[in-house]
Coordinates of N, CA and C in Angstrom, one line a residue:
Chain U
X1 N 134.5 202.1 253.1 CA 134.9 200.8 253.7 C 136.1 200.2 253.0
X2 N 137.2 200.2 254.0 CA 138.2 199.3 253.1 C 137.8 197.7 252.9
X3 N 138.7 197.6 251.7 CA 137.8 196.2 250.9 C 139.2 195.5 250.9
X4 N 139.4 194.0 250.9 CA 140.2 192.9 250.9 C 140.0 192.1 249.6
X5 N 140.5 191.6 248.4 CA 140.2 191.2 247.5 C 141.2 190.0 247.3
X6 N 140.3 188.6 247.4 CA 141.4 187.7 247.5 C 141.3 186.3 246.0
X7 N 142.6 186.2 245.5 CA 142.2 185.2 244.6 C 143.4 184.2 244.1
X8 N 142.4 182.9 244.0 CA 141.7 183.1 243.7 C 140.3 182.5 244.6
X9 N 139.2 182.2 244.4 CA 138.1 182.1 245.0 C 138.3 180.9 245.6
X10 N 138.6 179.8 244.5 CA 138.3 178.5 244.7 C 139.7 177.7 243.8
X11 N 140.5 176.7 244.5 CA 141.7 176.4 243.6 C 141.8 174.8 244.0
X12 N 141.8 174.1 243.3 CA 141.9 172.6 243.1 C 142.8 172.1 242.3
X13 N 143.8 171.6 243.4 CA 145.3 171.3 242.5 C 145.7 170.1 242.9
X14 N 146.3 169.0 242.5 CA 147.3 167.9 242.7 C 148.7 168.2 243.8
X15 N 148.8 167.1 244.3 CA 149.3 166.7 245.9 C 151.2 167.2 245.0
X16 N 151.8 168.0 245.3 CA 153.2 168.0 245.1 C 153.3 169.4 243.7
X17 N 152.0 169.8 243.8 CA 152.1 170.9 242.7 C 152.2 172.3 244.0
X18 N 153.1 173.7 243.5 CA 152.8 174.6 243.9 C 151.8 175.8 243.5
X19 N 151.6 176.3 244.4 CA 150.5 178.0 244.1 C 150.7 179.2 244.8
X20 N 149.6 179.6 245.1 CA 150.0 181.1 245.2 C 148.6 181.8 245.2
X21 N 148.3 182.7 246.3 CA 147.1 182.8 246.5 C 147.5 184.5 246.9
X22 N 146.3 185.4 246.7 CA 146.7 187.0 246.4 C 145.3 187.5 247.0
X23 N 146.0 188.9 247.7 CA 145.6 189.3 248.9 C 145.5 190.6 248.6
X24 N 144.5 191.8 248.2 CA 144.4 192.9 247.6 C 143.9 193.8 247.2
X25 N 144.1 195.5 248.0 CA 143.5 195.9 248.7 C 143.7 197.5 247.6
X26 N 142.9 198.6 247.6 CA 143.5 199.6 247.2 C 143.9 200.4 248.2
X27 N 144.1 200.0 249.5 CA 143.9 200.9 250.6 C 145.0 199.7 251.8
X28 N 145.9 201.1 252.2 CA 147.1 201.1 252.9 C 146.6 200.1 254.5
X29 N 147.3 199.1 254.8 CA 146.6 198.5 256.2 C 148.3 198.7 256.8
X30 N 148.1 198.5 258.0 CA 149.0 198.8 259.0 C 149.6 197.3 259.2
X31 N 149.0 195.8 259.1 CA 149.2 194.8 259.3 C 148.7 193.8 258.7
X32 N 149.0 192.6 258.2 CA 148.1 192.0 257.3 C 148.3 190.6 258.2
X33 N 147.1 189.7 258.7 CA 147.5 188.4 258.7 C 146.4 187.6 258.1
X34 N 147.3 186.1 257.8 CA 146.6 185.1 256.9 C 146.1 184.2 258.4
X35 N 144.6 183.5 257.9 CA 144.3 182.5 259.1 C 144.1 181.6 258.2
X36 N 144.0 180.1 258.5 CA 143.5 179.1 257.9 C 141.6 178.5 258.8
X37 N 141.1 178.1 258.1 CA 140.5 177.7 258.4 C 139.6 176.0 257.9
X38 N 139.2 175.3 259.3 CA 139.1 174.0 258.9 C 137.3 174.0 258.9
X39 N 136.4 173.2 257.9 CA 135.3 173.0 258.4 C 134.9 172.6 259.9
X40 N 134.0 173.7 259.9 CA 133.5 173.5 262.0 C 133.9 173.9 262.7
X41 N 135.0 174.8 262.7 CA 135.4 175.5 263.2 C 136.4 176.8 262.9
X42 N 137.1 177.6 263.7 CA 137.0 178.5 264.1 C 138.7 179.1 263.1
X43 N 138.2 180.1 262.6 CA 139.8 180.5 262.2 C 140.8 180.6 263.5
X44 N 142.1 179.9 262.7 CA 143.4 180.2 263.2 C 144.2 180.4 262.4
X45 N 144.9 181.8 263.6 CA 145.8 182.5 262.6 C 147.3 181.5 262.2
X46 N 147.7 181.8 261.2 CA 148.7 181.4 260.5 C 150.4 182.6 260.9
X47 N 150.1 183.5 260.5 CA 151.3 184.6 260.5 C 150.8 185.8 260.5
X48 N 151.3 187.0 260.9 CA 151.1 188.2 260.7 C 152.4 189.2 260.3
X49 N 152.0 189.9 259.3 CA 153.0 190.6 258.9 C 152.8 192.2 259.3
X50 N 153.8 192.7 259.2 CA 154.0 194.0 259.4 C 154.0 195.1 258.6
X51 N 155.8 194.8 258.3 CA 156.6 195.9 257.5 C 156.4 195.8 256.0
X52 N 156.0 196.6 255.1 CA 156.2 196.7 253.7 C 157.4 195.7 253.3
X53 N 157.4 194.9 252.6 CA 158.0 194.2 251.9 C 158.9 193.0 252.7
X54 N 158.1 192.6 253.5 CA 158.2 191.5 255.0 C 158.0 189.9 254.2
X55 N 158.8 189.4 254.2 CA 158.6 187.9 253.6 C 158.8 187.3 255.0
X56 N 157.7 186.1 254.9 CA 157.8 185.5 256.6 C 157.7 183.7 256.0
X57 N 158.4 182.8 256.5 CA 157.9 181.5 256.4 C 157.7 180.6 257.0
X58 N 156.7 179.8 256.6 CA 156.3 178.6 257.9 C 156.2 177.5 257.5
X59 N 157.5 176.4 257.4 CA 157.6 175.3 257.0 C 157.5 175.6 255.2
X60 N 156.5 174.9 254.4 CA 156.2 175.0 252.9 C 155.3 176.2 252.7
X61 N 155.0 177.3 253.1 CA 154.4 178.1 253.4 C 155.4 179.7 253.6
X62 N 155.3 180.3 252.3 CA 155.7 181.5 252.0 C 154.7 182.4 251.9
X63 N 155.0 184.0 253.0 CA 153.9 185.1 252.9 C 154.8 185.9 253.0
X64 N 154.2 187.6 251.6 CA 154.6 188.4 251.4 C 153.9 189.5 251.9
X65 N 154.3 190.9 252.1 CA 153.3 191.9 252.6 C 154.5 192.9 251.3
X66 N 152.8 193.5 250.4 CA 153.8 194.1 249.6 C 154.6 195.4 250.3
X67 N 155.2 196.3 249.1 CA 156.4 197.5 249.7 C 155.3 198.4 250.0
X68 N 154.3 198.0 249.4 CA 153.2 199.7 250.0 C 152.4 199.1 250.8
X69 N 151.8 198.0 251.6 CA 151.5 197.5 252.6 C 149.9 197.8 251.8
X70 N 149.9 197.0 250.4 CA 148.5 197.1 250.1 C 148.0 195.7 249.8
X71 N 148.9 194.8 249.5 CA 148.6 193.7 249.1 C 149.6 192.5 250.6
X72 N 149.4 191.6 249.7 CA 149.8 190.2 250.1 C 149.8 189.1 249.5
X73 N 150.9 188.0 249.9 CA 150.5 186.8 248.8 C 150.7 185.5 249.6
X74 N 150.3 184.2 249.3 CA 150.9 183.0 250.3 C 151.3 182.2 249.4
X75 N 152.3 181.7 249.3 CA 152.7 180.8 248.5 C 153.2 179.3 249.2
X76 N 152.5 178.6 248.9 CA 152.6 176.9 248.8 C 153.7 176.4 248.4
X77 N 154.5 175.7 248.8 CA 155.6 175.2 247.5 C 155.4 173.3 248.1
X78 N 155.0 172.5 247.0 CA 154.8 171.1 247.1 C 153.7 170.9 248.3
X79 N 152.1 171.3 247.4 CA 151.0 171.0 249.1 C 150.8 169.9 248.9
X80 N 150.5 169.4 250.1 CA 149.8 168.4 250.8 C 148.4 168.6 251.1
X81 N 147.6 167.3 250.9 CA 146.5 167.1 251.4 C 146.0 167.7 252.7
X82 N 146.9 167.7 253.6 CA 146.9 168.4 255.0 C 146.8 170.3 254.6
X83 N 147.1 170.1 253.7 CA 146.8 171.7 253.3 C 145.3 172.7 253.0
X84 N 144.4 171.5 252.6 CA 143.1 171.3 252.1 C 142.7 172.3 253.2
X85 N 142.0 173.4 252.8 CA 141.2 174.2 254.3 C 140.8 176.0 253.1
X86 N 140.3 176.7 254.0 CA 140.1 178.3 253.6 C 140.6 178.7 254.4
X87 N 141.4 179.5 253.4 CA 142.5 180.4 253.8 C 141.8 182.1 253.7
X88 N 142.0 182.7 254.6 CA 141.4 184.1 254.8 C 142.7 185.3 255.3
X89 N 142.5 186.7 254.1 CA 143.7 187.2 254.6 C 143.0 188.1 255.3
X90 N 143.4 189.1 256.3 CA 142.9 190.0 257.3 C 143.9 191.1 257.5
X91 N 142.9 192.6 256.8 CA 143.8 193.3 257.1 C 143.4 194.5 258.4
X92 N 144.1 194.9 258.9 CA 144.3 196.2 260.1 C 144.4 197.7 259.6
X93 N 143.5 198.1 259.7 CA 143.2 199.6 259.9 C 144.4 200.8 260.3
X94 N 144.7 200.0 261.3 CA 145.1 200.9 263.0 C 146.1 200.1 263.8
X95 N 146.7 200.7 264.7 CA 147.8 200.2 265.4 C 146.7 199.3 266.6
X96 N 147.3 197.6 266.8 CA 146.6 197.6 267.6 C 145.3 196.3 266.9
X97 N 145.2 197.1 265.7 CA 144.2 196.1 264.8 C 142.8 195.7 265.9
X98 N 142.2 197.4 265.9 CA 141.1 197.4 266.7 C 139.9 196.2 265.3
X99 N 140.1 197.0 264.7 CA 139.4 196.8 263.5 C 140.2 195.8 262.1
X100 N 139.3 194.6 262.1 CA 139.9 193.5 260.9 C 138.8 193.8 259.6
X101 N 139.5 193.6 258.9 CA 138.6 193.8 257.2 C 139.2 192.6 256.6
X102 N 138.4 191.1 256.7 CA 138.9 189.9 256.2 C 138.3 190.1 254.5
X103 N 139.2 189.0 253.9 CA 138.8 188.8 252.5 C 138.1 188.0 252.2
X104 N 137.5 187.3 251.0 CA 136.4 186.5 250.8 C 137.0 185.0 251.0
X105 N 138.2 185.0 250.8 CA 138.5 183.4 251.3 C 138.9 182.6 250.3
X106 N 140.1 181.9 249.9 CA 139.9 181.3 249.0 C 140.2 179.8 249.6
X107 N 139.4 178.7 248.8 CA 138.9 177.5 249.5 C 140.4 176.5 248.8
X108 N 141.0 176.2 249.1 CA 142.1 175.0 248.3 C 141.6 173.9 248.9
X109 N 141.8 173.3 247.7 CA 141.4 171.6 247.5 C 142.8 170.9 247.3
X110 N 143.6 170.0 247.9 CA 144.8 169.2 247.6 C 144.3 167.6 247.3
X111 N 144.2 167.6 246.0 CA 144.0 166.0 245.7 C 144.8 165.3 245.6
X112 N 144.9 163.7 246.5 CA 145.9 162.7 246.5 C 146.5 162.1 245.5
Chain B
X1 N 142.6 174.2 279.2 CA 142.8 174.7 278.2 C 142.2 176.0 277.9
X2 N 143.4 176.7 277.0 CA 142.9 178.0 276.4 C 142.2 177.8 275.5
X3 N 140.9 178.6 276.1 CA 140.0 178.5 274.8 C 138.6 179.4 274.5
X4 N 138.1 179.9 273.5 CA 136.9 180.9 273.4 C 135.8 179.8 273.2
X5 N 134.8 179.8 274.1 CA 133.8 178.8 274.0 C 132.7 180.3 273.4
X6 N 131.5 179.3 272.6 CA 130.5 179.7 272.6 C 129.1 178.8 272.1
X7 N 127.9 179.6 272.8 CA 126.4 178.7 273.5 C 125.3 179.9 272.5
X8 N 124.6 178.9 271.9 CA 125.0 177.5 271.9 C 125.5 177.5 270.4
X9 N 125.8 176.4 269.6 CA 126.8 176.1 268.5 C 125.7 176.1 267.4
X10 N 124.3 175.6 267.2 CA 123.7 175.5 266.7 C 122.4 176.0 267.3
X11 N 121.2 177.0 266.6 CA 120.2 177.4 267.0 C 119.2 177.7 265.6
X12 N 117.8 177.1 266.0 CA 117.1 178.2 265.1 C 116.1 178.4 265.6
X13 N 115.4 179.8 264.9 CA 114.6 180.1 266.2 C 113.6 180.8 264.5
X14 N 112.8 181.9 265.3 CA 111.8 182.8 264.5 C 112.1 184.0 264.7
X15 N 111.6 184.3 263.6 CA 111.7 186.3 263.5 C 111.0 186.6 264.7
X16 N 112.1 188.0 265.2 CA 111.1 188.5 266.3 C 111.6 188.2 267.7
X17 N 112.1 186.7 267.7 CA 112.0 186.3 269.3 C 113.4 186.4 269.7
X18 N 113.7 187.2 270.4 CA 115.2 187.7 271.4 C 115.6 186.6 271.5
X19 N 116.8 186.6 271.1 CA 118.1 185.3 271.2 C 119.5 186.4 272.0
X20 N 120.4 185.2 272.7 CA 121.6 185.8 273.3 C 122.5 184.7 273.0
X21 N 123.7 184.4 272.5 CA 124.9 184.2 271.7 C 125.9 184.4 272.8
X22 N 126.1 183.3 274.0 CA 127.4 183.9 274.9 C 128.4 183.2 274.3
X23 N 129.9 184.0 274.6 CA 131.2 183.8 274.4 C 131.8 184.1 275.4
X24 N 133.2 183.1 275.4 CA 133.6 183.3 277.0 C 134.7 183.0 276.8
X25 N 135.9 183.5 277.1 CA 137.2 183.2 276.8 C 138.3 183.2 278.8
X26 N 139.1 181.9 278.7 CA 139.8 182.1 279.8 C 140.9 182.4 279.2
X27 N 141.5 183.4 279.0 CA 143.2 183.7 278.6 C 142.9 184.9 279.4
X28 N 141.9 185.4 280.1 CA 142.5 186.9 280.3 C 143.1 188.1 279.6
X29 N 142.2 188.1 278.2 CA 142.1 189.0 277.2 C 141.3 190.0 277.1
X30 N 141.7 191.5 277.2 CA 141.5 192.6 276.8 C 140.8 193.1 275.6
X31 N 140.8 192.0 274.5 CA 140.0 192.9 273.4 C 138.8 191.2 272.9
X32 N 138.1 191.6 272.5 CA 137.3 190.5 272.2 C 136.0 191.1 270.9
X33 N 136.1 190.3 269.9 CA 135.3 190.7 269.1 C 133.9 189.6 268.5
X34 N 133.4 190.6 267.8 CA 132.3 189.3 267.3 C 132.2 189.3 265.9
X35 N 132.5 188.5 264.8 CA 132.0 188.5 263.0 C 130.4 187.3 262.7
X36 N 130.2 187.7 261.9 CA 129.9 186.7 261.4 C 130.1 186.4 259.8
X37 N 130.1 185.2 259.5 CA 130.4 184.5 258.1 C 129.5 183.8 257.1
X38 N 129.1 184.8 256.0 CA 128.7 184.4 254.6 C 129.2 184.0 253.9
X39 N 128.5 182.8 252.9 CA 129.6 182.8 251.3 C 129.6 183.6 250.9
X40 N 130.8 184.3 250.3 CA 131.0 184.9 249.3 C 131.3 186.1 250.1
X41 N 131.6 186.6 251.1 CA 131.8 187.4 251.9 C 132.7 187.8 253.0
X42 N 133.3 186.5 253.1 CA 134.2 186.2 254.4 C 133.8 186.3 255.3
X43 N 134.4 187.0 256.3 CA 134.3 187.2 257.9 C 134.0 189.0 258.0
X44 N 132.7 189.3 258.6 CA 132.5 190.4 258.4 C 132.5 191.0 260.4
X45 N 132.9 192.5 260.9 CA 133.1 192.4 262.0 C 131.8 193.3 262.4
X46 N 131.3 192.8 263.4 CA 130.0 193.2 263.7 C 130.0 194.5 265.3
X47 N 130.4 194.0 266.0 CA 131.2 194.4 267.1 C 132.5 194.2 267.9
X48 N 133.1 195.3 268.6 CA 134.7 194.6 269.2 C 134.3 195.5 270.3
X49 N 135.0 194.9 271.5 CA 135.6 195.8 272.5 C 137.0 195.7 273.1
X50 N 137.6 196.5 273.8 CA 138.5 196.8 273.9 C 139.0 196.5 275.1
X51 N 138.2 196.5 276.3 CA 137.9 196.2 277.8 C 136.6 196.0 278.4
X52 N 136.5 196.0 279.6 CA 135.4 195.7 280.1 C 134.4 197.1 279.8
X53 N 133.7 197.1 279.7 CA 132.9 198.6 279.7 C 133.0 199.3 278.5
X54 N 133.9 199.3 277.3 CA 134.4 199.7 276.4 C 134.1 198.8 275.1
X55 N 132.8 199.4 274.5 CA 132.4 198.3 273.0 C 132.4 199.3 272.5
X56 N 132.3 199.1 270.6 CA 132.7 199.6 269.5 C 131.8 199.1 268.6
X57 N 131.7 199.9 267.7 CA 130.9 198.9 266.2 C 131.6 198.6 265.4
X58 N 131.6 197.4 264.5 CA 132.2 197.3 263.5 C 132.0 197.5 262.6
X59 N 131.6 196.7 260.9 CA 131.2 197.2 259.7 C 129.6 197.2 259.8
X60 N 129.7 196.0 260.6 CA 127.7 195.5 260.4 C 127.5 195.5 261.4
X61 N 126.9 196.4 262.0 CA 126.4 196.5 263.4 C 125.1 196.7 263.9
X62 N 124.1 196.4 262.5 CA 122.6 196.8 262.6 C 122.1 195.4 263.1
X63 N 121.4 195.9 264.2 CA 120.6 194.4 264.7 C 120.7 193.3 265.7
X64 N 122.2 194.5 266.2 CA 123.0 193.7 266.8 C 123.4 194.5 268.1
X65 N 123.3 193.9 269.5 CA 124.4 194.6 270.2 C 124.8 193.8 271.2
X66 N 125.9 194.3 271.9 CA 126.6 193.8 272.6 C 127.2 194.9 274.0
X67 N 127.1 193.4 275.2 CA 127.4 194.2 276.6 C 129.3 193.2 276.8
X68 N 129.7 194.2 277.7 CA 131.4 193.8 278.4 C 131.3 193.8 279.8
X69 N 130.7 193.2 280.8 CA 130.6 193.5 281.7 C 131.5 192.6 282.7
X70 N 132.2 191.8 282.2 CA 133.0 190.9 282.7 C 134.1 190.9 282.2
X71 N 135.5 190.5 282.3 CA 136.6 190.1 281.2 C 136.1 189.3 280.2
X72 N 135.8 188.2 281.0 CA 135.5 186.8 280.3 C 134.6 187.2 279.0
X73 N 133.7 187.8 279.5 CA 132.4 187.5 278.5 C 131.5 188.7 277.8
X74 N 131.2 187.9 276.4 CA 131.0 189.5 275.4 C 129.8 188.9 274.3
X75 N 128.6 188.3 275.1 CA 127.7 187.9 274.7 C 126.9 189.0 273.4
X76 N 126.5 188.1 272.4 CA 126.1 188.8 271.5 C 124.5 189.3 271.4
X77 N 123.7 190.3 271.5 CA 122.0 189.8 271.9 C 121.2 190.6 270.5
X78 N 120.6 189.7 269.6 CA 119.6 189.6 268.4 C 118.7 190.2 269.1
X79 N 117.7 191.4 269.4 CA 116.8 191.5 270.2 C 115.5 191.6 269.0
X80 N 115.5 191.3 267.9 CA 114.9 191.0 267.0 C 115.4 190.8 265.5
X81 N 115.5 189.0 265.9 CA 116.0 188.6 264.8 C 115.3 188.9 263.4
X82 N 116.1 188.8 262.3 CA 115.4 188.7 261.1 C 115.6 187.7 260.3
X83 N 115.3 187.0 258.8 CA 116.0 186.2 258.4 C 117.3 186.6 257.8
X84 N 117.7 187.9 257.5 CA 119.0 188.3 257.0 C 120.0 188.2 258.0
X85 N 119.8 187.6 259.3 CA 120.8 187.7 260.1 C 121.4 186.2 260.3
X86 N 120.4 185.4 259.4 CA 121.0 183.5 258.8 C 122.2 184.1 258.5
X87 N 123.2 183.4 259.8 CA 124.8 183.4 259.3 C 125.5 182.1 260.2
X88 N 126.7 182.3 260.2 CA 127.7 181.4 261.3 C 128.3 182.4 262.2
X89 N 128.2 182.3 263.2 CA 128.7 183.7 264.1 C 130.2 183.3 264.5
X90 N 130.9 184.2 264.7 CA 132.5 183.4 265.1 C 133.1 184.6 266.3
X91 N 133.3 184.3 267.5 CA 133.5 185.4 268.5 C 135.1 185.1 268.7
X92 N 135.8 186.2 268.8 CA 137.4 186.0 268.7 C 138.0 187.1 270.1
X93 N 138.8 186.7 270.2 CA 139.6 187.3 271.6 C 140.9 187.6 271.7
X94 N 141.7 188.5 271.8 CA 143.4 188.3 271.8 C 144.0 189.1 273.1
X95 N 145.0 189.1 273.3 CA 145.6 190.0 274.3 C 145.6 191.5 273.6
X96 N 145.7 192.7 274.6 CA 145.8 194.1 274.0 C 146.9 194.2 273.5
X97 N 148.0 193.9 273.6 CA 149.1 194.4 272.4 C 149.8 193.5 272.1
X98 N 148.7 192.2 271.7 CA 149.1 191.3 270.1 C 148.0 191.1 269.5
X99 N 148.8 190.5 268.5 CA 147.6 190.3 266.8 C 146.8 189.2 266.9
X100 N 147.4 188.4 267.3 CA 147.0 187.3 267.1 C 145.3 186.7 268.3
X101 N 144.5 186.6 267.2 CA 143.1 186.1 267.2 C 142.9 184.9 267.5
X102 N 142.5 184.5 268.7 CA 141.8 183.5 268.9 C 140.6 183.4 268.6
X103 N 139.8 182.3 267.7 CA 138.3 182.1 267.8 C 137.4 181.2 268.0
X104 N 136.5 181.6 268.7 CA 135.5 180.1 269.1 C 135.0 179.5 267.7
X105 N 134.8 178.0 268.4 CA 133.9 177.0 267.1 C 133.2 177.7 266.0
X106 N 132.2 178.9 267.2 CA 131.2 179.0 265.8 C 130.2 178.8 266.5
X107 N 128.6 180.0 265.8 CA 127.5 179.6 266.4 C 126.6 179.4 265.5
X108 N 126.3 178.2 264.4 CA 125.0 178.5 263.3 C 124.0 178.9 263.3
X109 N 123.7 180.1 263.4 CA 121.9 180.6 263.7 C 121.4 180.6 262.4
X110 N 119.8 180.1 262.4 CA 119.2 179.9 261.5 C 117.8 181.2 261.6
X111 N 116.9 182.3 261.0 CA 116.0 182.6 261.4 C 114.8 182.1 260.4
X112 N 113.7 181.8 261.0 CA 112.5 181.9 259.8 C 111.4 182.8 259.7

C-alpha cells in the first residue's frame, strides 16, 4: 500500500509568520493534489500538480512536486487567520487518478 | 447549484442493523467515490467507480459495498455495521478526465 507522509501533524503559528508543510512518499505518484479543509465539511481541492519539479501558485500559497514525483511541499508566505483549516495532500496511483492515497493531514492554527 | 449532497449528515444506530448512506451529485460526473475519515489517518478510500455499472475497491473495502445504478448516485450500504466502522464518511465525484474532486458535507455515523 502506498503511504503519504505528511508534516508536520499539527502547526500553530502567528498571523504574518511563514511555513511550510511536507508531503512524502517513498513511492512514485503520477499526480499530487493538496485540498484544504474547513470543520463540517467537505474537502476542496486547492491545486494539482503533475510534472516532477512543477512549482504552481495561488495567491500566498506556494506548491512543489518534487523532480522524482515522490514528495511535495506547500509553502505559506505571511498567513492569515483565513488560512486556519487541514490541509491534506493526495496522491495518484495511475493516469486518471482512479485511486487517491491522502496523507494524515496537517491541522494549521493562524493566531491573530 | 453544483453540488454532492449526502443523507443523512448525522446517524447512529446499532451493531448489526443495515444502514444506506446515499450521495448524489448533479454535475454529470463519471467517476464518484466514497472515503471515510479518522484521526490520525486521513482520508482513507473505501470504494470508487468509474461509470454507471462499473465499481472498484479501494484500500478499505471490508464491510462495505456499493451499487452505480444511476449517474447521479453511488449510495454507500453497511449491511452489518460494526463499532469499527465509527467514522465521518465523505463521498466525492469529478468529471472522467479531470482531477479535480468534488466532496459532499460529510456523513457522521456512530455504531454501538
Amino acid at each position: 500500500t502506498q503511504l503519504l507522509e505528511q508534516s508536520p501533524q499539527f502547526l500553530s503559528i502567528q498571523e504574518g509568520e511563514n511555513l511550510t508543510v511536507y508531503c512524502n512518499s517513498s513511492s512514485v505518484f503520477s499526480s499530487l493534489q493538496w485540498y484544504r479543509q474547513e470543520p463540517g465539511e467537505g474537502p476542496v481541492l486547492l491545486v494539482t500538480v503533475v510534472t516532477g519539479g512543477e512549482v504552481k501558485k495561488l495567491k500566498r500559497l506556494t506548491f512543489q512536486f518534487g523532480d522524482a514525483r515522490k514528495d511535495s511541499s506547500l509553502h505559506i508566505t505571511a498567513a492569515q487567520p483565513g488560512d486556519t483549516g487541514l490541509y491534506l495532500c493526495a496522491g495518484a496511483n495511475s493516469q486518471g487518478a482512479q485511486k487517491l492515497v491522502f496523507g494524515q493531514g496537517t491541522r494549521l492554527t493562524i493566531n491573530p | 447549484e453544483a453540488q454532492v449532497t449526502q443523507n443523512p449528515r448525522y446517524l447512529i444506530t446499532v451493531t448489526g442493523k443495515k444502514l444506506t448512506v446515499t450521495c448524489s451529485q448533479n454535475m454529470n460526473h463519471e467517476y464518484m467515490s466514497w472515503y471515510r475519515q479518522d484521526p490520525g489517518l486521513g482520508l482513507r478510500q473505501i470504494y470508487y467507480s468509474m461509470n454507471v455499472e462499473v465499481t472498484d475497491k479501494g484500500d478499505v473495502p471490508e464491510g462495505y459495498k456499493v451499487s452505480r445504478k444511476e449517474k447521479r448516485n453511488f449510495p454507500l450500504i453497511l449491511e452489518s455495521p460494526s463499532p469499527n466502522q465509527t467514522s465521518l464518511y465523505f463521498c466525492a465525484s469529478r468529471p472522467g478526465h479531470r482531477y479535480e474532486q468534488y466532496f459532499g458535507p460529510g456523513t457522521r455515523l456512530t455504531v454501538t
